[in-house]
Short mmCIF file of C-alpha atoms (C1' of nucleotides) in Angstrom, two decimals:
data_model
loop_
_atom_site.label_atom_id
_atom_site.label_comp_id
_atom_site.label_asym_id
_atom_site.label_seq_id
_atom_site.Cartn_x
_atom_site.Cartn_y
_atom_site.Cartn_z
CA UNK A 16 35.38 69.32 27.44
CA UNK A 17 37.43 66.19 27.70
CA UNK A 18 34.89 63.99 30.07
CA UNK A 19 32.10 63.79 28.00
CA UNK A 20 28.68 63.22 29.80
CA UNK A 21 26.49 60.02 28.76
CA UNK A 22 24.35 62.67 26.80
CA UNK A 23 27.32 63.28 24.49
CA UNK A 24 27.50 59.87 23.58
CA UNK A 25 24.33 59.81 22.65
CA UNK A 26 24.60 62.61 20.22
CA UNK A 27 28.05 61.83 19.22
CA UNK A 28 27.11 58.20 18.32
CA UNK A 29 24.62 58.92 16.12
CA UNK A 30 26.50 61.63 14.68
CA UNK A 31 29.41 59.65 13.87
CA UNK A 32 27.63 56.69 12.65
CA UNK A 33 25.27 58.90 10.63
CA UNK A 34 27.91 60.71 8.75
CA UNK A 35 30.00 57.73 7.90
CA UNK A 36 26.38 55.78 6.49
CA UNK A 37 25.59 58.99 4.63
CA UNK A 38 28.85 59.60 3.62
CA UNK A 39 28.93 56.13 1.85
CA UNK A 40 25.88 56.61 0.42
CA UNK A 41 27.23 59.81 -0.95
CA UNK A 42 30.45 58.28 -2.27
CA UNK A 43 27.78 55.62 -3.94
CA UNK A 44 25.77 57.94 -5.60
CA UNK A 45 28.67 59.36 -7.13
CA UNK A 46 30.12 56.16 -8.37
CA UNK A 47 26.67 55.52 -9.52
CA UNK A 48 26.32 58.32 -12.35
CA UNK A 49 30.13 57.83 -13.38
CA UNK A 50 29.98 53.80 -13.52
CA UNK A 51 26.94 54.05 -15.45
CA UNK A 52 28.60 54.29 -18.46
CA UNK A 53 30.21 51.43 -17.88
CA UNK A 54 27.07 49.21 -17.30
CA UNK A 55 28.46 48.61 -13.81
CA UNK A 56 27.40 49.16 -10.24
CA UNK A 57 30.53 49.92 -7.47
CA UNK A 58 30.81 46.49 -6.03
CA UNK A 59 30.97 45.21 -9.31
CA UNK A 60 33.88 47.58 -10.41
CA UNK A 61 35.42 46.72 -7.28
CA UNK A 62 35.53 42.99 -8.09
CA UNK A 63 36.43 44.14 -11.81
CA UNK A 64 39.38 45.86 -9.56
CA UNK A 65 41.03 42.88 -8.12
CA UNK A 66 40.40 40.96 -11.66
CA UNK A 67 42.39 43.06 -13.33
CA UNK A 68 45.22 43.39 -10.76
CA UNK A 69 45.34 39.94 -10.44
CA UNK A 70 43.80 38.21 -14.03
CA UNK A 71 41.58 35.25 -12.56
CA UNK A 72 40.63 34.08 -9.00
CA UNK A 73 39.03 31.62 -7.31
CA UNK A 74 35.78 32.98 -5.94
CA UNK A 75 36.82 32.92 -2.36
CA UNK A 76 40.01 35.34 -3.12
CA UNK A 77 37.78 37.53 -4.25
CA UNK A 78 35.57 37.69 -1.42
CA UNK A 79 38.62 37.87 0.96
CA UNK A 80 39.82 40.82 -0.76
CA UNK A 81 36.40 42.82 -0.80
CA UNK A 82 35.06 41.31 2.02
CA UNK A 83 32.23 39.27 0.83
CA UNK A 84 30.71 36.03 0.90
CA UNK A 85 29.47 33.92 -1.36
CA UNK A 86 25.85 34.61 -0.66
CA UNK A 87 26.77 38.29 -2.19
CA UNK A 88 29.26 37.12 -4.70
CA UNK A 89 27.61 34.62 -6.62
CA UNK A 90 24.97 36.64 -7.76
CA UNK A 91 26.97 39.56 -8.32
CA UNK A 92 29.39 37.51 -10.63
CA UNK A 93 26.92 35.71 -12.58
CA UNK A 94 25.93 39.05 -13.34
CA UNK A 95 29.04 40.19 -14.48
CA UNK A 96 29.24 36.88 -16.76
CA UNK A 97 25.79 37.41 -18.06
CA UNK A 98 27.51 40.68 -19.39
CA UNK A 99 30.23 39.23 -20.71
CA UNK A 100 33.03 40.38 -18.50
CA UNK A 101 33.90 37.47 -17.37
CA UNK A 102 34.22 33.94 -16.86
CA UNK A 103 33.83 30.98 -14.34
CA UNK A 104 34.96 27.83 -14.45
CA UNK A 105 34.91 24.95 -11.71
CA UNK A 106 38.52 24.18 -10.97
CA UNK A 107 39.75 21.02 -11.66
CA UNK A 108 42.61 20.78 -9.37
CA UNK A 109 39.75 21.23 -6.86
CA UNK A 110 36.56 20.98 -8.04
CA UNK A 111 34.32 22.77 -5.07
CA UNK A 112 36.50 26.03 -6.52
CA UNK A 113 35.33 28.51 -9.00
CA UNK A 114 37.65 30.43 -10.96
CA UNK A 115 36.99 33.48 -12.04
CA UNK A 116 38.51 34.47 -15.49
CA UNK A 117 38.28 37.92 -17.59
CA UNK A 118 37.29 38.12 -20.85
CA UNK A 119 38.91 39.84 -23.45
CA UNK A 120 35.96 42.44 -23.00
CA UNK A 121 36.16 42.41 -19.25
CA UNK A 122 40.10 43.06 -19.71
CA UNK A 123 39.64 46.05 -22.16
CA UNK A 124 36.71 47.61 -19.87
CA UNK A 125 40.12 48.47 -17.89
CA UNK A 126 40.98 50.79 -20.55
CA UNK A 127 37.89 52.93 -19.82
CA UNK A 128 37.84 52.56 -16.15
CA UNK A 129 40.95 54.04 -15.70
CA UNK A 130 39.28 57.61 -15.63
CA UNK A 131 36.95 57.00 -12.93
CA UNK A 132 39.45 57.46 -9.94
CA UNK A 133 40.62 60.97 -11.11
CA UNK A 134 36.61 62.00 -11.43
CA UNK A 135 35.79 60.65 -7.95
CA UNK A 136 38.82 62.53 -6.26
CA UNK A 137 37.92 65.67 -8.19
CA UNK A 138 34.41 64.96 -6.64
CA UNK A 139 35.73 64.37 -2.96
CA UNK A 140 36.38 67.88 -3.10
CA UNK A 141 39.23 67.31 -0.48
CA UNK A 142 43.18 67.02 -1.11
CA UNK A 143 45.51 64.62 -1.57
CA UNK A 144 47.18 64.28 1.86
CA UNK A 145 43.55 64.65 3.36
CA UNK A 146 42.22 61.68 1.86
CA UNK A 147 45.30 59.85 2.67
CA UNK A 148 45.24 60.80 6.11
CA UNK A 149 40.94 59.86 6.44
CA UNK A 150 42.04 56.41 4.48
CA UNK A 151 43.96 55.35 7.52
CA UNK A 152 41.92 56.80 10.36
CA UNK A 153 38.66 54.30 8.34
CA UNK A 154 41.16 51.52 8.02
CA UNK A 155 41.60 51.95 11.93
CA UNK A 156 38.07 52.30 12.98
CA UNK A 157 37.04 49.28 11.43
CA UNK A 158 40.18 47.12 12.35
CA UNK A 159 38.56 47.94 15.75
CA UNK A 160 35.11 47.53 14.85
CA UNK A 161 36.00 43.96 13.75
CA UNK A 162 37.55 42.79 16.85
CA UNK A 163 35.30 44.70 18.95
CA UNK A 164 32.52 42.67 16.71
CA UNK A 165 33.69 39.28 16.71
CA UNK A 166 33.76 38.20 20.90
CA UNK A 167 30.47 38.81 21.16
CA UNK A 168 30.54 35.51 23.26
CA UNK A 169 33.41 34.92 24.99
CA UNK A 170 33.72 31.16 25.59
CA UNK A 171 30.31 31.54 26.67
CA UNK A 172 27.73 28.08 26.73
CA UNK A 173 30.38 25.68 27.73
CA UNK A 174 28.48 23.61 30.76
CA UNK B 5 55.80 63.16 -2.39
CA UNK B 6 52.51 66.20 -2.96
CA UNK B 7 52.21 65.68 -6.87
CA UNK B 8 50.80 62.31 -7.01
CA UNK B 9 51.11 60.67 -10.15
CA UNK B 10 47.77 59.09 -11.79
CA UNK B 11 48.84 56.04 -10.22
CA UNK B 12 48.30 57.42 -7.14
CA UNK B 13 44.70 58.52 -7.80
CA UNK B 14 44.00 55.29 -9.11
CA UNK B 15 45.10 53.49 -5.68
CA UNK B 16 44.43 55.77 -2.93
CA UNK B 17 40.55 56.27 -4.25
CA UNK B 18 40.18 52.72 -4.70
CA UNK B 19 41.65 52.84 -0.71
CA UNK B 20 39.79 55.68 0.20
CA UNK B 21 36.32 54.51 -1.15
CA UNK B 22 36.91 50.84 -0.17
CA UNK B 23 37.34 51.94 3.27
CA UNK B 24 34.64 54.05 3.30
CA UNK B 25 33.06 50.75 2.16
CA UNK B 26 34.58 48.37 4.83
CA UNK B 27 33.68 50.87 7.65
CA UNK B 28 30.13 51.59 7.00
CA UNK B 29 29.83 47.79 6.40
CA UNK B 30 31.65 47.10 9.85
CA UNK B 31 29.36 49.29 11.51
CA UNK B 32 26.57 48.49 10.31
CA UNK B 33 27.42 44.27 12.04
CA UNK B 34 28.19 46.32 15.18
CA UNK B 35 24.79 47.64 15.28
CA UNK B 36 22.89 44.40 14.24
CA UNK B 37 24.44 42.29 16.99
CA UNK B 38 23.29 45.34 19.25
CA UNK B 39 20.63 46.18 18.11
CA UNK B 40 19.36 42.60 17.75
CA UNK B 41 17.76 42.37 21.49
CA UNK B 42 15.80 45.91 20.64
CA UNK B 43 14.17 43.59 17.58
CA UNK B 44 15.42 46.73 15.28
CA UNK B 45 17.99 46.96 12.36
CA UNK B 46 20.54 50.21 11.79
CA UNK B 47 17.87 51.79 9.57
CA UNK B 48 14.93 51.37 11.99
CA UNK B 49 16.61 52.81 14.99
CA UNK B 50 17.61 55.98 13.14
CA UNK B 51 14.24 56.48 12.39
CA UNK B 52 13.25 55.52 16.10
CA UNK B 53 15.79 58.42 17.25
CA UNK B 54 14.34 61.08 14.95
CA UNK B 55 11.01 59.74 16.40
CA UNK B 56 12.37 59.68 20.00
CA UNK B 57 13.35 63.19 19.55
CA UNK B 58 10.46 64.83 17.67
CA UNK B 59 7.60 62.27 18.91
CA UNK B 60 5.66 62.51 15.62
CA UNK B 61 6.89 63.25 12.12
CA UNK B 62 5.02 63.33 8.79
CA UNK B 63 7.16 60.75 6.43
CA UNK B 64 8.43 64.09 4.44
CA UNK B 65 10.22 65.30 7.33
CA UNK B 66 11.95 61.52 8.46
CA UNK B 67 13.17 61.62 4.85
CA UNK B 68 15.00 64.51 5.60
CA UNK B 69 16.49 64.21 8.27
CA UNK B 70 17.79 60.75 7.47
CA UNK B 71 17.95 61.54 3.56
CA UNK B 72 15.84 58.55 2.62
CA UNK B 73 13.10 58.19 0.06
CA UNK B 74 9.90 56.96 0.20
CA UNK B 75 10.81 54.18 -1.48
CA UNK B 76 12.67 52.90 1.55
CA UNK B 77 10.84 54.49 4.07
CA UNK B 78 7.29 53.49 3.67
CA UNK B 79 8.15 49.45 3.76
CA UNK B 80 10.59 50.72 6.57
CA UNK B 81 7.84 52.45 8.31
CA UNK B 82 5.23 49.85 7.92
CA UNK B 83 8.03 47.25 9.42
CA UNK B 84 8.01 49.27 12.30
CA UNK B 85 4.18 49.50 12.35
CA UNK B 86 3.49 45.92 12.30
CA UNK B 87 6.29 45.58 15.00
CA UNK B 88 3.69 48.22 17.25
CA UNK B 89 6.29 50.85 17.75
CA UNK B 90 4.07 53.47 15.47
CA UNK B 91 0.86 54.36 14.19
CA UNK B 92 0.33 56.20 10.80
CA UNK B 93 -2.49 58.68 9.91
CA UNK B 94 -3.18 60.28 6.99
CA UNK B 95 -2.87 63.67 8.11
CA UNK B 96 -6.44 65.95 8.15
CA UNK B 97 -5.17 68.77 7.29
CA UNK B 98 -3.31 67.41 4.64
CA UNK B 99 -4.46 64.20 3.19
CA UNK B 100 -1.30 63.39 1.01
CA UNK B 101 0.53 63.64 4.10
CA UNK B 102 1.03 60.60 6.29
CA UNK B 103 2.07 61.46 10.07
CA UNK B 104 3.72 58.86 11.80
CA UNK B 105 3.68 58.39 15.80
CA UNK B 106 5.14 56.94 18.53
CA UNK B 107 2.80 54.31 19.97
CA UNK B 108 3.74 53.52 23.96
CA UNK B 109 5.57 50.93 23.58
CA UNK B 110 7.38 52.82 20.67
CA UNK B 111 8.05 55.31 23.29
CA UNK B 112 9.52 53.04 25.76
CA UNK B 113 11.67 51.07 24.24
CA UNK B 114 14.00 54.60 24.41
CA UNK B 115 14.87 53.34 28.03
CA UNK B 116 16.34 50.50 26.38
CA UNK B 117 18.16 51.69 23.65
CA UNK B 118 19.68 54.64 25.80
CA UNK B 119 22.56 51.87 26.04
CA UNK B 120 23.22 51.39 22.66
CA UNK B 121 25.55 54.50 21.95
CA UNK B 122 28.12 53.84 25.05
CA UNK B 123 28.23 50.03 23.63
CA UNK B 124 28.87 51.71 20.05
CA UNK B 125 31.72 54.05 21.12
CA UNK B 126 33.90 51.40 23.07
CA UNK B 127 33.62 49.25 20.19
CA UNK B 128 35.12 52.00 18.11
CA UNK B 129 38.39 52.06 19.89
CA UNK B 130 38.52 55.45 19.51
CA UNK B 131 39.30 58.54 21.78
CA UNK B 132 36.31 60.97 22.15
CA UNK B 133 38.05 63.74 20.16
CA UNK B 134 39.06 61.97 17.50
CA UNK B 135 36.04 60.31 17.05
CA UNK B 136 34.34 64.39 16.59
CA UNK B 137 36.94 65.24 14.26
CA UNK B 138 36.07 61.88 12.22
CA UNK B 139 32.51 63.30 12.06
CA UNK B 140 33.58 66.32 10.57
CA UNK B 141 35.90 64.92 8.20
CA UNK B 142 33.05 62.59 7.34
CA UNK B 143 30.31 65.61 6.98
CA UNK B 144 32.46 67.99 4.48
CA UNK B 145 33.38 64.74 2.32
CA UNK B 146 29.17 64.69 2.04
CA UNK B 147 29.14 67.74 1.23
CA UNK B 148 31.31 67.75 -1.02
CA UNK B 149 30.24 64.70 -2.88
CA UNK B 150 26.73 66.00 -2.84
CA UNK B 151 26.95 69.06 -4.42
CA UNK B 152 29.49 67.26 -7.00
CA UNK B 153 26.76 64.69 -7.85
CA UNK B 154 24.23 67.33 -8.42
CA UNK B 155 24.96 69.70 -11.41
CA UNK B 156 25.80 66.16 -13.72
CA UNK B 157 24.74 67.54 -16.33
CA UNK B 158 24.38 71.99 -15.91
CA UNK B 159 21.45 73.12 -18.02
CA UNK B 160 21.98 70.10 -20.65
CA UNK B 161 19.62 69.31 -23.31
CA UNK B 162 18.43 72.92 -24.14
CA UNK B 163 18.12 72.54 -27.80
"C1'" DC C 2 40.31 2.63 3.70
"C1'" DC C 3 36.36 5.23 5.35
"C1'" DC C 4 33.47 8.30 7.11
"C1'" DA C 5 32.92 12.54 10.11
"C1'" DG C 6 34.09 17.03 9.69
"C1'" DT C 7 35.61 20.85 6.91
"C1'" DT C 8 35.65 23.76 2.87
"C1'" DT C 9 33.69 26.05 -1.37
"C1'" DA C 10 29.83 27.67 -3.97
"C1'" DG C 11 25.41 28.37 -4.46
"C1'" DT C 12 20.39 29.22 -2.88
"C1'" DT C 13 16.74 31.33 -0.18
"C1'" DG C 14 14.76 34.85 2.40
"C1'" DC C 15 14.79 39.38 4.36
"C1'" DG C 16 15.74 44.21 4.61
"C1'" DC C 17 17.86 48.41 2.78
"C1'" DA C 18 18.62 51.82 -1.12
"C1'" DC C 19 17.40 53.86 -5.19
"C1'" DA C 20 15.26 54.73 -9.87
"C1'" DA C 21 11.16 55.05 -12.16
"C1'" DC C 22 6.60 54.96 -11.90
"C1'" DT C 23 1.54 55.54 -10.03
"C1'" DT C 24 -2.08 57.66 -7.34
"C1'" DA C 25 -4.22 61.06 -4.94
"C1'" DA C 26 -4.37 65.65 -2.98
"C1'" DT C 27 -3.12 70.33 -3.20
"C1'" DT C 28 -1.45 74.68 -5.32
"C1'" DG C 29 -1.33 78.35 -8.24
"C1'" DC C 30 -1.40 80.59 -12.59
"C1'" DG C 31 -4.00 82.22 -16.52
"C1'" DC D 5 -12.79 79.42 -11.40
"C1'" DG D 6 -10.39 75.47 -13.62
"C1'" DC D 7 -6.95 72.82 -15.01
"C1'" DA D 8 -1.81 72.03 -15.38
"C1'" DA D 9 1.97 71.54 -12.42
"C1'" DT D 10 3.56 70.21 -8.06
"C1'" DT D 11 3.80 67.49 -3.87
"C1'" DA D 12 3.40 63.30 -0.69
"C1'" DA D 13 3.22 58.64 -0.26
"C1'" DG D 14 3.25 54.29 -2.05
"C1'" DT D 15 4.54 50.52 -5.60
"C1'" DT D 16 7.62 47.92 -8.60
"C1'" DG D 17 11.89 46.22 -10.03
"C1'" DT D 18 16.91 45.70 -9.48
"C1'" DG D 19 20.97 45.04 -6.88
"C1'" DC D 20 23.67 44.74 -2.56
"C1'" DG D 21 24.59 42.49 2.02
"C1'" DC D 22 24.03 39.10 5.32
"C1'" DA D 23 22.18 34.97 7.87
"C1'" DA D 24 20.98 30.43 7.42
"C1'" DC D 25 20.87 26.78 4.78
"C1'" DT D 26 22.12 23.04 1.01
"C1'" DA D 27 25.07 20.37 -2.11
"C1'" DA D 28 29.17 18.63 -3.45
"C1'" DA D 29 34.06 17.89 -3.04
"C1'" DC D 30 37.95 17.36 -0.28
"C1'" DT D 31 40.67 16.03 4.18
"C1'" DG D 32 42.39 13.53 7.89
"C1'" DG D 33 42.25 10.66 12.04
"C1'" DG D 34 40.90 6.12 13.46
#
DNA sequence: CCCAGTTTAGTTGCGCACAACTTAATTGCG
DNA sequence: CGCAATTAAGTTGTGCGCAACTAAACTGGG
């Protein structure tokens, strides 16, 4: 019950990393038919997120907060741009920084966004406290993804 | 404290998705460094275990089980051909049918990926237990978002 | 002061995921 | 029976995500 045998792992494995891939595929679709209206796809309402929490950043504090690097968010933001949402300008306090401005259409999209998040919880299907609860259990499992991730090598080729 | 304000929505499923997000995404780099020495991505070795399991498949059925299209599975498939882990036939009985099989060395590389789900599970961090109640957490959030997606639009455009 | 190393964006290439479409085979209803 | 609808696979186009790379600007130790 408790000492699993090596053929549990094997099913549990896939099982777990199964659900959680088909679950975000899930959570995308959803996102998909409600952002649609918007003209945008989830990561870029997610940078559209931290733009309007936070007005402009420099590319690089955006892909800190979601996660991304610039081989992702460069595209992604020029598409935005082409769309009129936002802005970029080269910084010039720095000039190898980009800063990423709204526009006054990309600030008034907020308006309209602000019904998504009650849709997708009504879609989750699941309660308050529950999702709360699964939030922090995610934000654990890939803490320890992460570190597990990153020592792949030790210290290793050192001669 | 349980009557969330609309606040609340609008943080806790930007959390709740971004996690989702994060996790998936943090799996997913587990896998690749893993995987990497099998010469397989995430996608390719689910479709090796459904293969592993069932030993030949016609492309309908691999779609099921790993709710994937055509779209992505035939250049997925055709990867894995060229890589001499399968063969595809048009099936005789069916000639819109395409059944794809495990060549030998398709078969064997099982013995070395029968490591790959103990390697997954310590870099989870997580306790056995938890870990199953994760996956069903993970499988009724699906669920739930699937059959939300669905009826978008009820019996629209009727007249 | 200067140049080696770092930092920031961007580009290229590959694979996945999906929508929308095409092609070919099969099914079944009138 | 015969043809319209369905089904299976594949193709095309778009966007995300990452690795590996480039280009340009900044930084700091000698």
């Amino acid at each position: 019950m408790t000492t699993p045998t090596e053929e549990d792992f094997l099913r549990l494995d896939h099982m777990v990393c199964f659900s959680l891939h088909a679950a975000s595929r899930a959570f995308d679709s959803v996102y998909r038919v409600i952002l649609k209206r918007l003209g945008l796809t989830y990561p870029q309402y997610l940078a559209m997120l931290v733009l309007w929490e936070h007005g402009e950043l420099p590319v690089k504090k955006i892909g800190e907060y979601l996660r991304l690097d610039s081989g992702t968010l460069s595209p992604l933001l020029k598409r935005l741009e082409t769309a009129g949402l936002v802005r970029r300008e080269r910084s010039a306090a720095d000039e190898r920084s980009v800063t990423v401005r709204l526009t006054d259409e990309g600030a008034a999209l907020r308006e309209r966004a602000l019904l998504v998040p009650r849709r997708i919880y009504e879609a989750t299907g699941i309660g308050f406290d529950e999702l709360r609860e699964l939030h922090a259990r995610l934000d654990r499992l890939t803490a320890a993804l992460d570190s597990a991730a990153l020592p792949e090598e030790p210290d290793a080729a050192h001669r």
